[in-house]
Structures are given as C-alpha cells and as structure tokens.
Short mmCIF file of C-alpha atoms in Angstrom, two decimals:
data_model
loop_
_atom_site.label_atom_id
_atom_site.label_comp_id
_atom_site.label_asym_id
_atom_site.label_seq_id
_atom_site.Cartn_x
_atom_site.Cartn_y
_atom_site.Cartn_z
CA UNK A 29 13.72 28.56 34.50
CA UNK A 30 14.44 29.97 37.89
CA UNK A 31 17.59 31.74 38.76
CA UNK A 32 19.74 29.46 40.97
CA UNK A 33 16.42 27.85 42.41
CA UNK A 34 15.56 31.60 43.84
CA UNK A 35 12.11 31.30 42.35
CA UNK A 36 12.87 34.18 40.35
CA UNK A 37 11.71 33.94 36.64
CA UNK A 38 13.63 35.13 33.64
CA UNK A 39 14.36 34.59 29.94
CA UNK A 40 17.03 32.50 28.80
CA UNK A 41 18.84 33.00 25.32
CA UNK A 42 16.59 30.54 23.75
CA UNK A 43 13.47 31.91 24.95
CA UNK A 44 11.61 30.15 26.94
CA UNK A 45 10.06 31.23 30.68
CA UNK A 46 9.49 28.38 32.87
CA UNK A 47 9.71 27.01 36.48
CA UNK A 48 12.09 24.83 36.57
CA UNK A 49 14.68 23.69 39.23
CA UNK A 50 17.61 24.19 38.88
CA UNK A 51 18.55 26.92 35.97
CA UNK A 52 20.64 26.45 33.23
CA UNK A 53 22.03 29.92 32.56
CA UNK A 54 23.81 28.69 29.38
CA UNK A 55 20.02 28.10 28.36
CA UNK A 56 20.65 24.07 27.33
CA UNK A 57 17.99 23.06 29.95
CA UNK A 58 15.34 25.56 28.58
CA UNK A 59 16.02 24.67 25.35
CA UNK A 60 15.33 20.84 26.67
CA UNK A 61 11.98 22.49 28.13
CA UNK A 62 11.12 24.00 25.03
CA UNK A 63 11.73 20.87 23.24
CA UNK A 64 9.26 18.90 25.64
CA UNK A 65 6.43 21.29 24.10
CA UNK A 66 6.92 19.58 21.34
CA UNK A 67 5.49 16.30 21.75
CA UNK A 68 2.07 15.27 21.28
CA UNK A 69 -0.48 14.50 18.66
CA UNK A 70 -3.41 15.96 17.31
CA UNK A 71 -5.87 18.83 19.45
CA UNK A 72 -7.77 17.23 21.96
CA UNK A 73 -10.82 19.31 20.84
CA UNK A 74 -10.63 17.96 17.08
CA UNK A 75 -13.23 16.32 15.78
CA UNK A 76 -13.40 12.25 14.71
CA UNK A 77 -16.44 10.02 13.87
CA UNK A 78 -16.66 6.88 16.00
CA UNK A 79 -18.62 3.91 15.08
CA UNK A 80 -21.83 3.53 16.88
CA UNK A 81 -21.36 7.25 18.49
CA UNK A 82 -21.01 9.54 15.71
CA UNK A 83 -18.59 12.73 15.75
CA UNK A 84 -16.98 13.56 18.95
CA UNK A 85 -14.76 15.34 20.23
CA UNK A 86 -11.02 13.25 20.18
CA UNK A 87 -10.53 13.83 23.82
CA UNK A 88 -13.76 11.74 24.52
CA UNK A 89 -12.50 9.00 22.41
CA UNK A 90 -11.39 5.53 24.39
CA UNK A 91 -9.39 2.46 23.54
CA UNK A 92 -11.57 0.02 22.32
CA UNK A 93 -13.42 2.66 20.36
CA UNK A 94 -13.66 2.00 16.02
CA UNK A 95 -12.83 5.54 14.42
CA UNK A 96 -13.74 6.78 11.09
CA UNK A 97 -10.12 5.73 9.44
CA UNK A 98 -8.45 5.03 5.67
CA UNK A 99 -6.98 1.94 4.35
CA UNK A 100 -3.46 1.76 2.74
CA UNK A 101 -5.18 2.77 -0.59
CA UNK A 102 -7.27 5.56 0.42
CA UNK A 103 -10.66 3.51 0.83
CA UNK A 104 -12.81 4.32 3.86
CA UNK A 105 -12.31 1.66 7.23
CA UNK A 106 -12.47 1.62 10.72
CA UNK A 107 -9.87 1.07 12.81
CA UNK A 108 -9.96 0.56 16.71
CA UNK A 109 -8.12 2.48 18.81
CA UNK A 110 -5.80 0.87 21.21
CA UNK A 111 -3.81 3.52 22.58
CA UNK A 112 -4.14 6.88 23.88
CA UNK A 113 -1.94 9.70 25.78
CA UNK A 114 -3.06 12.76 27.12
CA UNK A 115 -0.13 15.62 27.49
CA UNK A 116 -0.25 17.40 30.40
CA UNK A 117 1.03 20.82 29.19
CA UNK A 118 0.08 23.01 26.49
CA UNK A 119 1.41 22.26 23.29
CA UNK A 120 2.82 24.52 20.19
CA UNK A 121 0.30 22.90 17.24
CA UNK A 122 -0.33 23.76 13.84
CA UNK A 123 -3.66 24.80 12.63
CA UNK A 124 -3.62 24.02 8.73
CA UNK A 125 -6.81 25.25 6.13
CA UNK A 126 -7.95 23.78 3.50
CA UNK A 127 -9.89 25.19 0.17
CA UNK A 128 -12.56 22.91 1.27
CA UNK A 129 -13.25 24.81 4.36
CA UNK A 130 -11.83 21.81 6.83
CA UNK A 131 -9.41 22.88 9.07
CA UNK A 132 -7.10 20.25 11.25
CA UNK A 133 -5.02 21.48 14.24
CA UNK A 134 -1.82 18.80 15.19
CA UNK A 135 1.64 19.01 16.84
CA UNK A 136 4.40 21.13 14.36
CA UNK A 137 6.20 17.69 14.15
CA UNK A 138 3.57 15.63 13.22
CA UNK A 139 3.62 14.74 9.54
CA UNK A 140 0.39 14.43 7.22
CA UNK A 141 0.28 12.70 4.23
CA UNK A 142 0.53 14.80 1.37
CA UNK A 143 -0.47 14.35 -2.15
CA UNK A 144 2.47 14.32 -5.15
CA UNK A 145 -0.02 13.16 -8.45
CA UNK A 146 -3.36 12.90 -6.56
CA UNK A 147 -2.64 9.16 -5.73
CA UNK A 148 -2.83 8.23 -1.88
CA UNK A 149 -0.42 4.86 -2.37
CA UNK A 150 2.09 7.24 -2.98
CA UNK A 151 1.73 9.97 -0.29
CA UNK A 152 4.69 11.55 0.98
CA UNK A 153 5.09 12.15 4.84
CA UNK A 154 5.52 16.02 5.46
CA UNK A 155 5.75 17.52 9.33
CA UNK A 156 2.76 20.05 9.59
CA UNK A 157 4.91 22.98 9.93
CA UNK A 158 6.13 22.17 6.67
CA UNK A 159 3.28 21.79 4.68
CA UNK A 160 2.80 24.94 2.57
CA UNK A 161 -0.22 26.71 1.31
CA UNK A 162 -0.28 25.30 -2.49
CA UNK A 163 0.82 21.81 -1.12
CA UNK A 164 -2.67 19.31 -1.14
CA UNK A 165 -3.38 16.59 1.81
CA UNK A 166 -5.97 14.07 1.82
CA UNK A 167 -9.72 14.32 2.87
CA UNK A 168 -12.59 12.23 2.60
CA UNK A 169 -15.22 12.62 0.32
CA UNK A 170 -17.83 9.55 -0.33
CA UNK A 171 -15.63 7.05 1.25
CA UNK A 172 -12.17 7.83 -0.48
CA UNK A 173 -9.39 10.04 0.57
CA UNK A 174 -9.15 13.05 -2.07
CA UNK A 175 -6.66 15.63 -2.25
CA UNK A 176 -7.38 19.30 -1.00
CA UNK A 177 -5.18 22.16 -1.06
CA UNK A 178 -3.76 23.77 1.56
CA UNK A 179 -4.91 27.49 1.75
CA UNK A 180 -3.36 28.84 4.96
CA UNK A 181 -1.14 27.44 7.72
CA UNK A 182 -0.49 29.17 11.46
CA UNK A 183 0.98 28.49 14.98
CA UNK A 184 -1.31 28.17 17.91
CA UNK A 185 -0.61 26.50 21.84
CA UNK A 186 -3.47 23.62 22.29
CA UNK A 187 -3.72 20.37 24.47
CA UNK A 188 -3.08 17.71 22.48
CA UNK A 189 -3.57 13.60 23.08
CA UNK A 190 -1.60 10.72 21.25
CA UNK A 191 -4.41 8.24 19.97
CA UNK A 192 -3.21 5.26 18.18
CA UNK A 193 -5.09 2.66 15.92
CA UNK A 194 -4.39 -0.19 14.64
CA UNK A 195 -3.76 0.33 10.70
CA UNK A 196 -2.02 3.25 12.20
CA UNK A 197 -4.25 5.82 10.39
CA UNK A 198 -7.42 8.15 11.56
CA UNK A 199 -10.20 10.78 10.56
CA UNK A 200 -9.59 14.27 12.23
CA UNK A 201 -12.04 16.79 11.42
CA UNK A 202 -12.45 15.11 8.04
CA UNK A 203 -7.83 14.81 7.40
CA UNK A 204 -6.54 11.73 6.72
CA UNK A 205 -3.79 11.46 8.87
CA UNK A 206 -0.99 9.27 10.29
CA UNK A 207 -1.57 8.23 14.08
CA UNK A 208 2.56 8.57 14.47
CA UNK A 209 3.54 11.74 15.84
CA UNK A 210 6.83 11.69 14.14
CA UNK A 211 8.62 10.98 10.77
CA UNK A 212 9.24 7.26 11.99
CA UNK A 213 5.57 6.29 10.62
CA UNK A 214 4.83 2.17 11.91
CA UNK A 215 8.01 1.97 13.67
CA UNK A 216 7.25 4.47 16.57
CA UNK A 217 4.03 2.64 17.03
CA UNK A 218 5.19 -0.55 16.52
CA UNK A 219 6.22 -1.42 20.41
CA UNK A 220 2.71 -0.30 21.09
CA UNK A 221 1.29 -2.84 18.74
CA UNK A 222 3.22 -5.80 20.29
CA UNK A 223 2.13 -4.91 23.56
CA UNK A 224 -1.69 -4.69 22.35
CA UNK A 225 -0.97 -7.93 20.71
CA UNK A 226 -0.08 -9.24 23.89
CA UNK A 227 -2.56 -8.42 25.64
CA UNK A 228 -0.33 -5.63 27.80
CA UNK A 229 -1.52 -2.78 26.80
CA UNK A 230 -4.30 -1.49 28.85
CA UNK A 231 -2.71 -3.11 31.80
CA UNK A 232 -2.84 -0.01 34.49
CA UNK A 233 1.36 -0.57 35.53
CA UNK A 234 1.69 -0.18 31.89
CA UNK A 235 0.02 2.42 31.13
CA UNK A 236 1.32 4.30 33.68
CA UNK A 237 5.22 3.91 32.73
CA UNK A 238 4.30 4.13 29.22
CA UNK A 239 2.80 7.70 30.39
CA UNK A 240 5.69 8.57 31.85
CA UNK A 241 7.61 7.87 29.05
CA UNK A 242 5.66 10.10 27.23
CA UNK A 243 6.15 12.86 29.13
CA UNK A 244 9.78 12.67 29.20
CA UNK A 245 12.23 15.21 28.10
CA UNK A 246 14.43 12.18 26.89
CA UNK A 247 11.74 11.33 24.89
CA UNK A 248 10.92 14.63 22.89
CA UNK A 249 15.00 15.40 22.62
CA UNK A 250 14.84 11.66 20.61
CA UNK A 251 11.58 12.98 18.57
CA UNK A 252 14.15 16.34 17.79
CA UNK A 253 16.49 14.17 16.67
CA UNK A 254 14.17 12.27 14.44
CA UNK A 255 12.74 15.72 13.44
CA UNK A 256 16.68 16.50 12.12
CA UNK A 257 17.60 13.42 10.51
CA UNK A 258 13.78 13.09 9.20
CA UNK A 259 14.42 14.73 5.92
CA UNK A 260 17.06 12.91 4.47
CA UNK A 261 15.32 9.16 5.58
CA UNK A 262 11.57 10.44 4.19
CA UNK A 263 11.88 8.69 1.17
CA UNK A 264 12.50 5.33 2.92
CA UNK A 265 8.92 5.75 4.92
CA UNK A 266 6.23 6.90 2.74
CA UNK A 267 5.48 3.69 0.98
CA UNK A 268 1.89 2.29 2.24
CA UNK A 269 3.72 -1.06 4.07
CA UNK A 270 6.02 1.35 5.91
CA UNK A 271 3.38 3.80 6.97
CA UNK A 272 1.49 0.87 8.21
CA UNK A 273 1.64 -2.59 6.96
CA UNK A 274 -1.89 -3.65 7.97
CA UNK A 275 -4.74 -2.05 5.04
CA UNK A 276 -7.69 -2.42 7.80
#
C-alpha cells in the first residue's frame, strides 16, 4: 500500500505490495488486499466442451451456453450455464496434475471433489491447495467420472472467472468439479439460482451489483472465514443433495 497516500510503495509485514489509499502500517489493510486475491474460480484459459461448439476456452463461454457437466452420480450431463464473473485482477490459483496427463488450474480455495473408495456419491469436498499428490479426483472417461491420482500440485497467478450451472457442477479440462468457489457447495450458489429462477439474473442492474459484490473485499474476508471454519463443517456438505440437489 502507499505510505500515508505519498505514492510511495513498500512492503508491509504480511507481504503484500500494492497501491492502495490510504496505508495501513499495522499491515491489516494489506492483509485485506491479499485476501481479495483470493477469490475467483477456475483459469479463464481452461478448457470446457460446450454443446453445439465443442472445446473452448472457459473465458469464451456465455450464460445460456450447455457445458460438458456430471450428474449427482458421476454419469455424463449437460448443464447450462447461468452465471458468470470475470475478476478483474490476477489471481493466486492452483495448477494440480494428474497421472493421466490432465492438468486443471483453479483458485487455492476452491474445493474439488475427491475420491475416498472410488465412488463419486460419496466424494469429499477438499480446497485445491489441499489436495495432495497421492490423493485421486474425478475425470471423465466414456461418460462417467473416474478417479485419477494426483501426481503434482503448484502455485501460479492466473485470471480466473466464476461460471455457474445449474446442477452446480462442470467439465474443466476433462476435472469434474464443483461450480462453488468455496466450501459452502449449493448454498453459495443458491441466491444465484433464485434469481435465475426468477427471471433476474441476466438483468444488466443486476449483474452489475452482483459484480460488484464480487469484487468486494467484504466478500473474500467472508470466503476466509468460510475457508477457517470449512474444515470442521466438511462433513455436513459432501453428500450429493448438499453439493447440489438437482442430478441434471
């Protein structure tokens, strides 16, 4: 941040250089800035399959658009997306391996679904930086999700965009994954859902606050609180009706 609005730039105990105005010299607002580089999605440049368009690239996708998606039991679907959020700023993402030679790229807080006995129904929700080499997520192969291990996990800075779908699930460069960004699964994008329902959703003065919303340091400091308390409410949120309680 800069020093008493002087425009000069320097590091704050926490870490972070930015441009912000005024400074914090206790480091609390940097830390807030830091936290706001949190937020997001999945890369922008990741790959999904949409229906009638083939693979493109996820920043090209639109609302309206069926993607390549996976039912609550692991079977192959499309779901429409109805939703999406481009972050402005760079974003600190995870870039995950697999054995099979896929590799998906999302937001540290993001959680995947990863595999306890090789059955999808019972999935656990894991944040991406916490899924370990060893540790197997779910692909798909022939039309059903399959676990694949993890081979190699590191931290990268990407643009990232919030796409949501209706059965709250999508295809990234071949990963099943949850469309929430955070550990809250179908109740984050619940509110989103009742507005689509109602027709609100692609409304432009809608859109726009919801945008701003997303951008919002208040926002990301609730998705780090989430992030904390996460762990100890996981078990509560992995079941396929909590993840998303529509199968299509």
């Amino acid at each position: 941040c800069r020093e008493g609005g002087k425009g000069r730039d320097y590091v704050v105990p926490h870490g972070y250089v930015g441009s912000e105005d005024p400074a914090n010299i206790e480091g609390n607002f940097c830390q807030g800035c830091e936290m706001m580089r949190t937020s997001g999605c999945f890369d922008a440049m990741s790959m999904v399959t949409v229906k009638g368009k083939g693979d493109v690239r996820l920043l090209h996708v639109k609302p309206g658009d069926q993607v390549a998606s996976a039912d609550s039991k692991g079977s192959f679907t499309w779901s429409p997306v109805i939703f999406i959020h481009d972050h402005k700023e760079q974003t600190k993402t995870r870039s995950i391996s697999l054995a099979t030679g896929q590799v998906v790229s999302l937001t540290e807080t993001h959680p995947l679904l990863v595999a306890g006995d090789g059955d999808f129904s019972r999935a656990r929700l894991v944040r991406a930086r916490d899924v370990k080499p060893g540790d197997e997520i779910f692909v798909m192969r022939e039309k059903r999700a399959e676990a694949a291990k993890v081979v190699a996990s590191s931290s990268l800075s990407s643009q990232v965009r919030y796409v949501l779908t209706t059965n709250d699930r999508i295809l990234v460069d071949g990963v099943v994954g949850p469309t929430a960004s955070t550990m809250l699964g179908h109740l984050e994008t619940l509110p989103f859902k009742a507005l689509h329902v109602l027709g609100l959703l692609q409304l432009s003065p809608v859109v726009r606050v919801l945008s701003l919303v997303l951008e919002s340091p208040a926002l990301s400091w609730s998705e780090q609180l989430v992030d904390l308390v996460a762990p100890r409410a996981a078990k509560l949120l992995v079941s396929p009706s909590l993840i998303s309680p529509s199968s299509s």
